[in-house]
Short mmCIF file of C-alpha atoms in Angstrom, two decimals:
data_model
loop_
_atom_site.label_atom_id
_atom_site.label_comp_id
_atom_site.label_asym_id
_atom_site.label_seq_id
_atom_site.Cartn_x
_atom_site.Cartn_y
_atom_site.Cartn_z
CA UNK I 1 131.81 110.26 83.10
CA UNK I 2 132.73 110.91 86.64
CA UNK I 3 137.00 110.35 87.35
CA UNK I 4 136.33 108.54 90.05
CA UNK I 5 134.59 105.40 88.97
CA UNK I 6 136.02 101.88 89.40
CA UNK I 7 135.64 99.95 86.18
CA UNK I 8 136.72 96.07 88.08
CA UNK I 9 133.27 96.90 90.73
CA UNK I 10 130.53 98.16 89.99
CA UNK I 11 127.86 99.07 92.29
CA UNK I 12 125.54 97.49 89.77
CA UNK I 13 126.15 94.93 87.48
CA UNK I 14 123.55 92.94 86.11
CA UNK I 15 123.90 89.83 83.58
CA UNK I 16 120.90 88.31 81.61
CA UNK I 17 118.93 89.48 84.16
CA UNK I 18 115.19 87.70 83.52
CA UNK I 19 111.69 88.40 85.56
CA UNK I 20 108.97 87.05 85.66
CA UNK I 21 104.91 87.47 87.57
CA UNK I 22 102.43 85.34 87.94
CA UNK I 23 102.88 81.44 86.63
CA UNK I 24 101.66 78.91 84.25
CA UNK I 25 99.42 80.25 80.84
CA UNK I 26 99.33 83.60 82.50
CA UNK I 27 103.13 83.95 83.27
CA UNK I 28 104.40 87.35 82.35
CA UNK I 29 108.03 87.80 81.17
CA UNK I 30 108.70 91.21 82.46
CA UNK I 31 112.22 91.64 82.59
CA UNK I 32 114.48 89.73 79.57
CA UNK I 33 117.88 89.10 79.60
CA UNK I 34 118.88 92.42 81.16
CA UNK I 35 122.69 93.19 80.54
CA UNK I 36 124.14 96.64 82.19
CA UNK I 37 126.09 98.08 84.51
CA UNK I 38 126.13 101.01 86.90
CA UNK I 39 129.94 102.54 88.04
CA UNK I 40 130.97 104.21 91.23
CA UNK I 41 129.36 108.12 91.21
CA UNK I 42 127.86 107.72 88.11
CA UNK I 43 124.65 108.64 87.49
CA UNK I 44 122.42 106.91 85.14
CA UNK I 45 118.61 106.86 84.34
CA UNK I 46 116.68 104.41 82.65
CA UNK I 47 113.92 105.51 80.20
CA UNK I 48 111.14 104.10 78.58
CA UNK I 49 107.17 103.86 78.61
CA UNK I 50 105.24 102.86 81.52
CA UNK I 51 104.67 99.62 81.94
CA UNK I 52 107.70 98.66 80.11
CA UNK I 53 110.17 97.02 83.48
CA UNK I 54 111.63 100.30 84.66
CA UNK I 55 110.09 99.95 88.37
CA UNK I 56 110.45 95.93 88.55
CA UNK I 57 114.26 96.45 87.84
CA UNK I 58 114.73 99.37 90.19
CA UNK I 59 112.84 96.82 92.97
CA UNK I 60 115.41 94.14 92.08
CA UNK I 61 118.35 96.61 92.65
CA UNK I 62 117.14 97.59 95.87
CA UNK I 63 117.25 93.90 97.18
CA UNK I 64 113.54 93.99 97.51
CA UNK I 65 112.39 91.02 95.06
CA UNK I 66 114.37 87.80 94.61
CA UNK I 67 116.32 87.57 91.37
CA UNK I 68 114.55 84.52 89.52
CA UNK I 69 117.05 84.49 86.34
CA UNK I 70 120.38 85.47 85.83
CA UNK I 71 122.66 87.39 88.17
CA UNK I 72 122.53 90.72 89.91
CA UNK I 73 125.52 91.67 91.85
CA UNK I 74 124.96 95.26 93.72
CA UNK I 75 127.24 96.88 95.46
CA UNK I 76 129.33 93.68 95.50
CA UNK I 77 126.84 91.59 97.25
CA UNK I 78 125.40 88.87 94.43
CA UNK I 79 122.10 88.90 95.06
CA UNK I 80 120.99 85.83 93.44
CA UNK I 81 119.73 83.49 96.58
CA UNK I 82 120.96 85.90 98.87
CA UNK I 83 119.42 85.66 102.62
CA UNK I 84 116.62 87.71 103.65
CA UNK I 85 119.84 88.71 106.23
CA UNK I 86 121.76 90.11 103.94
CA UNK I 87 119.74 91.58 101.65
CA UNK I 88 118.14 93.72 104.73
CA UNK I 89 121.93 94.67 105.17
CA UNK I 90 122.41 95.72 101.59
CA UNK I 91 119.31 97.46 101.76
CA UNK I 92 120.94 99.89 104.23
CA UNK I 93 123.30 101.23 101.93
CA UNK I 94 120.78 101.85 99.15
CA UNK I 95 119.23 105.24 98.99
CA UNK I 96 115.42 104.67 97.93
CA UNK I 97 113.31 107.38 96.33
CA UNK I 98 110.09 106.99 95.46
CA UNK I 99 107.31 108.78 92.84
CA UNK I 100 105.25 109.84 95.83
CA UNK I 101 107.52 111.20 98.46
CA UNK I 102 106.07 109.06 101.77
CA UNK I 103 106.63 110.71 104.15
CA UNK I 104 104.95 110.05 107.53
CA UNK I 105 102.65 112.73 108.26
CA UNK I 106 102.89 112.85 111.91
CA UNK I 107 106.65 113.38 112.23
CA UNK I 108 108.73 116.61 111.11
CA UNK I 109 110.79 117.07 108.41
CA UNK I 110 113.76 116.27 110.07
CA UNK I 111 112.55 113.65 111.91
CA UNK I 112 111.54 111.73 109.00
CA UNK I 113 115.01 112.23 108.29
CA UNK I 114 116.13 110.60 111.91
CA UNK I 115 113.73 107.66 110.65
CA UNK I 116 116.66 106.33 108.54
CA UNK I 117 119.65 106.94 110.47
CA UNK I 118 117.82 104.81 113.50
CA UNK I 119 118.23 101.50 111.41
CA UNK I 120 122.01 101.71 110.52
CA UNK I 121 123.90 104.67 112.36
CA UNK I 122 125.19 103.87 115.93
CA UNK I 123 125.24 107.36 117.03
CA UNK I 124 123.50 109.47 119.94
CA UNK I 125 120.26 111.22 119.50
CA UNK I 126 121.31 114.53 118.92
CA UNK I 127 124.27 113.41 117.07
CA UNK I 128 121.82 112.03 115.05
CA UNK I 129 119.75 115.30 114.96
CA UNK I 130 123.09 117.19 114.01
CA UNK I 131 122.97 114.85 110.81
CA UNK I 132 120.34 115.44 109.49
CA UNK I 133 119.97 118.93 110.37
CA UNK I 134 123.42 118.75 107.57
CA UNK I 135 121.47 116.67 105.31
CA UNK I 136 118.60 118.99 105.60
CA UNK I 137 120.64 122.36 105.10
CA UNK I 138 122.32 120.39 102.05
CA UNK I 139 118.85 120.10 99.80
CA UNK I 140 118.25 123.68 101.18
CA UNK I 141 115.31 122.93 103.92
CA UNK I 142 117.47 123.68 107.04
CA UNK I 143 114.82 126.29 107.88
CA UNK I 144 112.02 123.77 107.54
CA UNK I 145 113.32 120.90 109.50
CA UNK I 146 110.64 121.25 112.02
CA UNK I 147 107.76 121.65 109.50
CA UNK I 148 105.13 118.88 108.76
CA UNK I 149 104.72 117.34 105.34
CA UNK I 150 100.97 119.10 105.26
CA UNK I 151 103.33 122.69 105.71
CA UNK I 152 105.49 122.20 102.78
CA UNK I 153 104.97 122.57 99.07
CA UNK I 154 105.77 119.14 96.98
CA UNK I 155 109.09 120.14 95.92
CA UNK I 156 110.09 120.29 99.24
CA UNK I 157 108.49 117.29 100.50
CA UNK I 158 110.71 115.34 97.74
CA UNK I 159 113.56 116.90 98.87
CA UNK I 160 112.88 115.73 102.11
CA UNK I 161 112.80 112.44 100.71
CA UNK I 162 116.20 112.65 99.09
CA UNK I 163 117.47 114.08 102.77
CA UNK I 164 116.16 111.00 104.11
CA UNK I 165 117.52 108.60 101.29
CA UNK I 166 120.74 110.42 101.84
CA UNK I 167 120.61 109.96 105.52
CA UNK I 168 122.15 106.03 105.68
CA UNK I 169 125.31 106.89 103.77
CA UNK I 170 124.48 105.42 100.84
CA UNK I 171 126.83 103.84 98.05
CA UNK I 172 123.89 104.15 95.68
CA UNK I 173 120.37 105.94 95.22
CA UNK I 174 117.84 104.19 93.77
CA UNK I 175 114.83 106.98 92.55
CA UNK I 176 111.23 105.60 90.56
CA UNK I 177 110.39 109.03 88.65
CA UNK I 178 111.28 110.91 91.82
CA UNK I 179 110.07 114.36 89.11
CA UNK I 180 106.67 112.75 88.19
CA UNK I 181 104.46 114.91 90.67
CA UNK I 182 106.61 117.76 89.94
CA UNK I 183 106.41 120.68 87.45
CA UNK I 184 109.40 121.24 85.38
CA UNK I 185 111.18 123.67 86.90
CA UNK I 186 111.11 122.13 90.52
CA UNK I 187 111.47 118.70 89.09
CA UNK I 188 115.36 119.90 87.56
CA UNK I 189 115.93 121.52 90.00
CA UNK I 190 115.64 119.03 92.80
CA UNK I 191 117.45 116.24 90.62
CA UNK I 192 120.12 119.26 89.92
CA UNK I 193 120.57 119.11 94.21
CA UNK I 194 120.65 115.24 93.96
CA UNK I 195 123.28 115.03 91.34
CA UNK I 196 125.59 117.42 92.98
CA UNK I 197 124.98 115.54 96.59
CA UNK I 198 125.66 112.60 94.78
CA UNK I 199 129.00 113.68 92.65
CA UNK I 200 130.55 115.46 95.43
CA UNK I 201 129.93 111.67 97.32
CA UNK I 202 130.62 109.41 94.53
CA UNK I 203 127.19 107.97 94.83
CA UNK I 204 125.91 106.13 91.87
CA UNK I 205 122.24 106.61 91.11
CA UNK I 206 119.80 104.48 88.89
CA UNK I 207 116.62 107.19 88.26
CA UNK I 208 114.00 105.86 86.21
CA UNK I 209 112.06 108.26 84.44
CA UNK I 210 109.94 109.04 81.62
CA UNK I 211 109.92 112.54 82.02
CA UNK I 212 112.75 114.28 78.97
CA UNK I 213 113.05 117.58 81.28
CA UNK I 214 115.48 115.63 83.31
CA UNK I 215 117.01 112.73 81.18
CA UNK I 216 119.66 115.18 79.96
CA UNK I 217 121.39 115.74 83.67
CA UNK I 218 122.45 112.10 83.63
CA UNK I 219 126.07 110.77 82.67
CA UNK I 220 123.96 107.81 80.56
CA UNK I 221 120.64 107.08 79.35
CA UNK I 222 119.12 103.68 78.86
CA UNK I 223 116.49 102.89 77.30
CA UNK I 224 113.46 100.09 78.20
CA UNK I 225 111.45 98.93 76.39
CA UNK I 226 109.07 95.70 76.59
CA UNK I 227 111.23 94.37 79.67
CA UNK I 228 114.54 94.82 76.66
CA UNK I 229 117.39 97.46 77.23
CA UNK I 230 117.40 99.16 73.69
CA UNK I 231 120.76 99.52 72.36
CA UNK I 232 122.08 102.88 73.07
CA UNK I 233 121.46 105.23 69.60
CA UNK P 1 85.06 73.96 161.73
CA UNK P 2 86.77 77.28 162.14
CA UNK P 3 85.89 80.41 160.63
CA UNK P 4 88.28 80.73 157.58
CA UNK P 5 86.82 77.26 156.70
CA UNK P 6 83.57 78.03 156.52
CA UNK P 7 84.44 81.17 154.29
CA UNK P 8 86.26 79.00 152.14
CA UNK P 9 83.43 76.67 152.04
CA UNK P 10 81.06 79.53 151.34
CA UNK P 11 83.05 80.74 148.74
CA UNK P 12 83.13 76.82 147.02
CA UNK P 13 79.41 76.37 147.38
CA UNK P 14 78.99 79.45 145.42
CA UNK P 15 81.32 79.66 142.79
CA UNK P 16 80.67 76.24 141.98
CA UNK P 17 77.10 74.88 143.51
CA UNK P 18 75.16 77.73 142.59
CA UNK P 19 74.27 79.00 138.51
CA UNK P 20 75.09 82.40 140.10
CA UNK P 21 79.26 80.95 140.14
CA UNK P 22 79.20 79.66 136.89
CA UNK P 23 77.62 82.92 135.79
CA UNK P 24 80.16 85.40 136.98
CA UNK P 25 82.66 83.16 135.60
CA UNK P 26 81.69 83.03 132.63
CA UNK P 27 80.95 86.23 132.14
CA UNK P 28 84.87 87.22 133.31
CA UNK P 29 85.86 84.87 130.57
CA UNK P 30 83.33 86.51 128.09
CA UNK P 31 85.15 90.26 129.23
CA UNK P 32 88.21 88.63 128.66
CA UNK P 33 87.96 87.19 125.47
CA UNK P 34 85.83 90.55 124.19
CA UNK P 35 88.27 92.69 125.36
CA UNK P 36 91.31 90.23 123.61
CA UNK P 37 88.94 90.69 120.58
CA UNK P 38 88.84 94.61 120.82
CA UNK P 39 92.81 95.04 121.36
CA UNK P 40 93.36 92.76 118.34
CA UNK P 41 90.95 95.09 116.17
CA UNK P 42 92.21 98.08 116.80
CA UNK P 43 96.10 96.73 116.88
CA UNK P 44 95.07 94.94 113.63
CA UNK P 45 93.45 98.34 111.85
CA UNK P 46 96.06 100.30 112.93
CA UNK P 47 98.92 98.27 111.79
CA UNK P 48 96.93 98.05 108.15
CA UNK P 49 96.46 101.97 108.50
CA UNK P 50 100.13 102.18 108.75
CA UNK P 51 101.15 99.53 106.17
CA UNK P 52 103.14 101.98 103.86
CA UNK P 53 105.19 103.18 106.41
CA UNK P 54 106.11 99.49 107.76
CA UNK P 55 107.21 98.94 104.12
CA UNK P 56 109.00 102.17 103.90
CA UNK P 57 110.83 101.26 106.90
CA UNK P 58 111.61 98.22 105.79
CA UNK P 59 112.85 99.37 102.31
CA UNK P 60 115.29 101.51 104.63
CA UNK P 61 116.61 98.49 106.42
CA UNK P 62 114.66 97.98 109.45
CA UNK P 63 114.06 94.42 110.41
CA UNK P 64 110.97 92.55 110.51
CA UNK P 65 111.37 91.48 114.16
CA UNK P 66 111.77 95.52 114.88
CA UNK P 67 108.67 96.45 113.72
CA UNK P 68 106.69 93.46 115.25
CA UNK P 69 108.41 95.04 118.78
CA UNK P 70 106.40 98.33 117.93
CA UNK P 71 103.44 96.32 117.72
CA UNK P 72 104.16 94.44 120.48
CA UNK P 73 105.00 97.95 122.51
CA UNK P 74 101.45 99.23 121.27
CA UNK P 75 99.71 96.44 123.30
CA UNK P 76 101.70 96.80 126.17
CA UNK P 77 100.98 100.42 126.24
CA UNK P 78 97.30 100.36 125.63
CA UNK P 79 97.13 97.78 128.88
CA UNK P 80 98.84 100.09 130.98
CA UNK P 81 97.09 103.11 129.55
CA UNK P 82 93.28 101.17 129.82
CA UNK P 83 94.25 99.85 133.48
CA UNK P 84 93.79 102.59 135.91
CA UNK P 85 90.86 104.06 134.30
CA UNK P 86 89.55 100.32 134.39
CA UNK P 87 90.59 100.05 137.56
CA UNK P 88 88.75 103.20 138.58
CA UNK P 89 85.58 102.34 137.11
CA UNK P 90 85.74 98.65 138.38
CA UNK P 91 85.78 100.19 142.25
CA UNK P 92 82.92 102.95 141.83
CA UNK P 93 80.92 99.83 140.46
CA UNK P 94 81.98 97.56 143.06
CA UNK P 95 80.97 100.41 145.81
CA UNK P 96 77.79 100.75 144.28
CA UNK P 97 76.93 96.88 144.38
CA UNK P 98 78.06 97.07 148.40
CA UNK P 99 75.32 99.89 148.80
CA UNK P 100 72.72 98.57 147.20
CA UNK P 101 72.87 94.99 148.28
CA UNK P 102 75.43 94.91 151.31
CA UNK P 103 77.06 92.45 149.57
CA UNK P 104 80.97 92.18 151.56
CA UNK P 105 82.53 92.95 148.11
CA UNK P 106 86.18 94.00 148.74
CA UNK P 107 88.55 94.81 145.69
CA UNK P 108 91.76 93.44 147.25
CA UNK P 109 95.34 94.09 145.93
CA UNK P 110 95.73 90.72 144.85
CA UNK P 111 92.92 90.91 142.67
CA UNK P 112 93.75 94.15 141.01
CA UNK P 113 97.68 92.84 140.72
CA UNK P 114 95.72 89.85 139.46
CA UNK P 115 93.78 91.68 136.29
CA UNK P 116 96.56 94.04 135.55
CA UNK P 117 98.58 90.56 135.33
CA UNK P 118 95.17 88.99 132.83
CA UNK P 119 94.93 92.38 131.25
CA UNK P 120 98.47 92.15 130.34
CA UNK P 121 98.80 89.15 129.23
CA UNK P 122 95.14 89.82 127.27
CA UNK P 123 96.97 92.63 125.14
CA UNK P 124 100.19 91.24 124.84
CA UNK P 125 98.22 88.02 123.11
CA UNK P 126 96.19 90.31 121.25
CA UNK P 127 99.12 92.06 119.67
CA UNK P 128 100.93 88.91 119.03
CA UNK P 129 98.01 87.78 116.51
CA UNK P 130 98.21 91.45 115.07
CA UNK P 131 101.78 91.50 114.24
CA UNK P 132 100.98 88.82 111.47
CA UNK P 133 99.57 91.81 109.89
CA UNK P 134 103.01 93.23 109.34
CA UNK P 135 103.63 90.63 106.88
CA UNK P 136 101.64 91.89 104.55
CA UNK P 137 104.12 95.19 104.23
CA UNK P 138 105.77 95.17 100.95
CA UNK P 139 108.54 97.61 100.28
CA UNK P 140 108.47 96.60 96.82
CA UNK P 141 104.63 98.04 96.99
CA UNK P 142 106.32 101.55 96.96
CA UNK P 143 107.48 101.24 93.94
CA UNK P 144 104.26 101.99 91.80
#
């Protein structure tokens, strides 16, 4: 466990957390009573089967769905009922990684980069350029900042994307099988580059993942399964 | 009766005596309302084109009403952008009618300040209806 987490906040801190889709005969209970939490700088992933809640709890953490059931605090902001407002705000302190890397084809590396620090960083163009020129060096792309996704392989596309999910500041990163399109060694390595980002900024991260080449470079696994944390073995 | 009378007499018996009037009105309307239609299809397919990266945005904290302003921006650029070649075209076809016929057609600064003003106002409606489109971005979409 990292030294510097803060056991009385969590960034994530969930308590018979419950989802559901759909309603009446053909209601689907997707998430049930979901108990965990997530420390400052640590970095946990959450394992289990497709289909079995990983990616409906990762869009809960990121303030994108209303919480139906239970409570969700993240990054001290309970999101239960919480304003469209706010949970735009919170949104801009979450990292978000995603299986496919989206990127926008028509921009440059780093200015997919500059994409993010637009919506929250009150800073001048080429301060801003500066930035993520940093961010870019940091997952080793500085010499491909002004490259188009179509010029770069997929491991560096995704480490574009953790650039850009770096780029707000973030207090936590959420990822959805950020290694799924990648082969094994790339996949390590590029969560290897998002760990150490991550430690060396006490940011927490919540990967989910299905993929055992990279379960073993978190500080906790938990296990899904059925829309049920398993109890750890 | 004096002679800006009469022209404005001519001009009433015309536009609103004669099926030729009610014609060429209409058929301003029709442009009008075609080209409102046009704007609205390509703002509309272009804002569905780029539906994953209006929900990435948002899942990075943009607002709604910041995106709708791109929108918005697209339809005030394609009126500026569409004017002068419109503009253009509108006076080589206006010189052509005054050589064929002899017609005293004049394209007078108040009527082009006048369509730029309609065209304006035709895009900037256009995108308005397009920007609904936007709603339809879901950042939790991303997520698959």
């Amino acid at each position: 466990m990292n030294s510097v987490h803060d056991v009385a906040n969590p960034s994530v801190l969930a308590v018979g957390l419950n989802h559901f889709y759909g309603d009446g005969p053909e209601r689907m209970h997707v998430l049930k009573d979901i108990c965990f939490e997530v420390q400052p700088g640590e970095f946990v992933t959450l394992a289990g089967p497709s289909g079995c809640g990983k990616s409906t709890l990762l869009t809960l953490i990121g303030g994108l769905k209303s919480v139906q059931s239970g409570s969700l605090d993240v990054l001290g902001c309970s999101l239960k009922g919480c304003s469209p407002s706010l949970l735009n705000g919170l949104r801009t302190k979450i990292g978000m990684i995603f299986q496919s890397h989206h990127l926008m084809e028509f921009l440059t590396a780093n200015q997919n980069v500059q994409v993010a620090t637009e919506a929250v960083i009150d800073r001048s163009f080429r301060a801003r350029e500066l930035r993520c020129l940093e961010l870019l060096a940091s997952v080793g792309l500085k010499d491909r900042a002004n490259h188009y996704p179509s010029m770069l392989s997929g491991g560096q596309k995704q480490r574009v994307a953790f650039a850009r999910a770096l780029a707000c500041n973030p207090q936590l990163i959420v990822a959805d099988e950020p290694t799924a399109a990648l082969d094994a060694k790339t996949g390590r390595d590029v969560v290897a580059i998002l760990r150490s980002i991550a430690k060396e900024r006490s940011i927490s991260i919540v990967m989910a993942t299905h993929d055992p080449r990279v379960m073993d470079m978190a500080d906790r696994v938990i296990g899904i399964d059925d829309g049920r944390l398993l109890a750890p073995a | 009766m004096t002679k800006s009378a009469f022209e404005s007499y001519e001009k009433v018996y015309w536009a609103k005596s004669k099926p030729i009037g009610f014609v060429f009105s209409f058929c301003s309307l029709m442009g009008l309302a075609v080209g409102a239609t046009m704007v609205y299809q390509l703002l509309h397919m272009d804002v569905t084109f780029h539906l994953p990266a209006y929900a990435l945005l948002m899942s990075i904290g943009y607002q709604r009403q910041r995106l709708e302003m791109i929108v918005f921006t697209e339809g005030l650029i394609l009126s500026c952008l569409g004017f002068p070649l419109a503009w253009l075209v509108g006076a080589f076809l206006c010189g052509l009618v005054v050589s064929y016929t002899s017609l005293p057609m004049i394209l007078s600064p108040q009527m082009v300040v006048t369509t730029f003003l309609l065209i304006l106002f035709m895009c900037s409606t256009s995108a308005m209806l397009a920007m609904g489109k936007i709603k339809d971005a879901d950042p939790a979409d991303l997520f698959q």
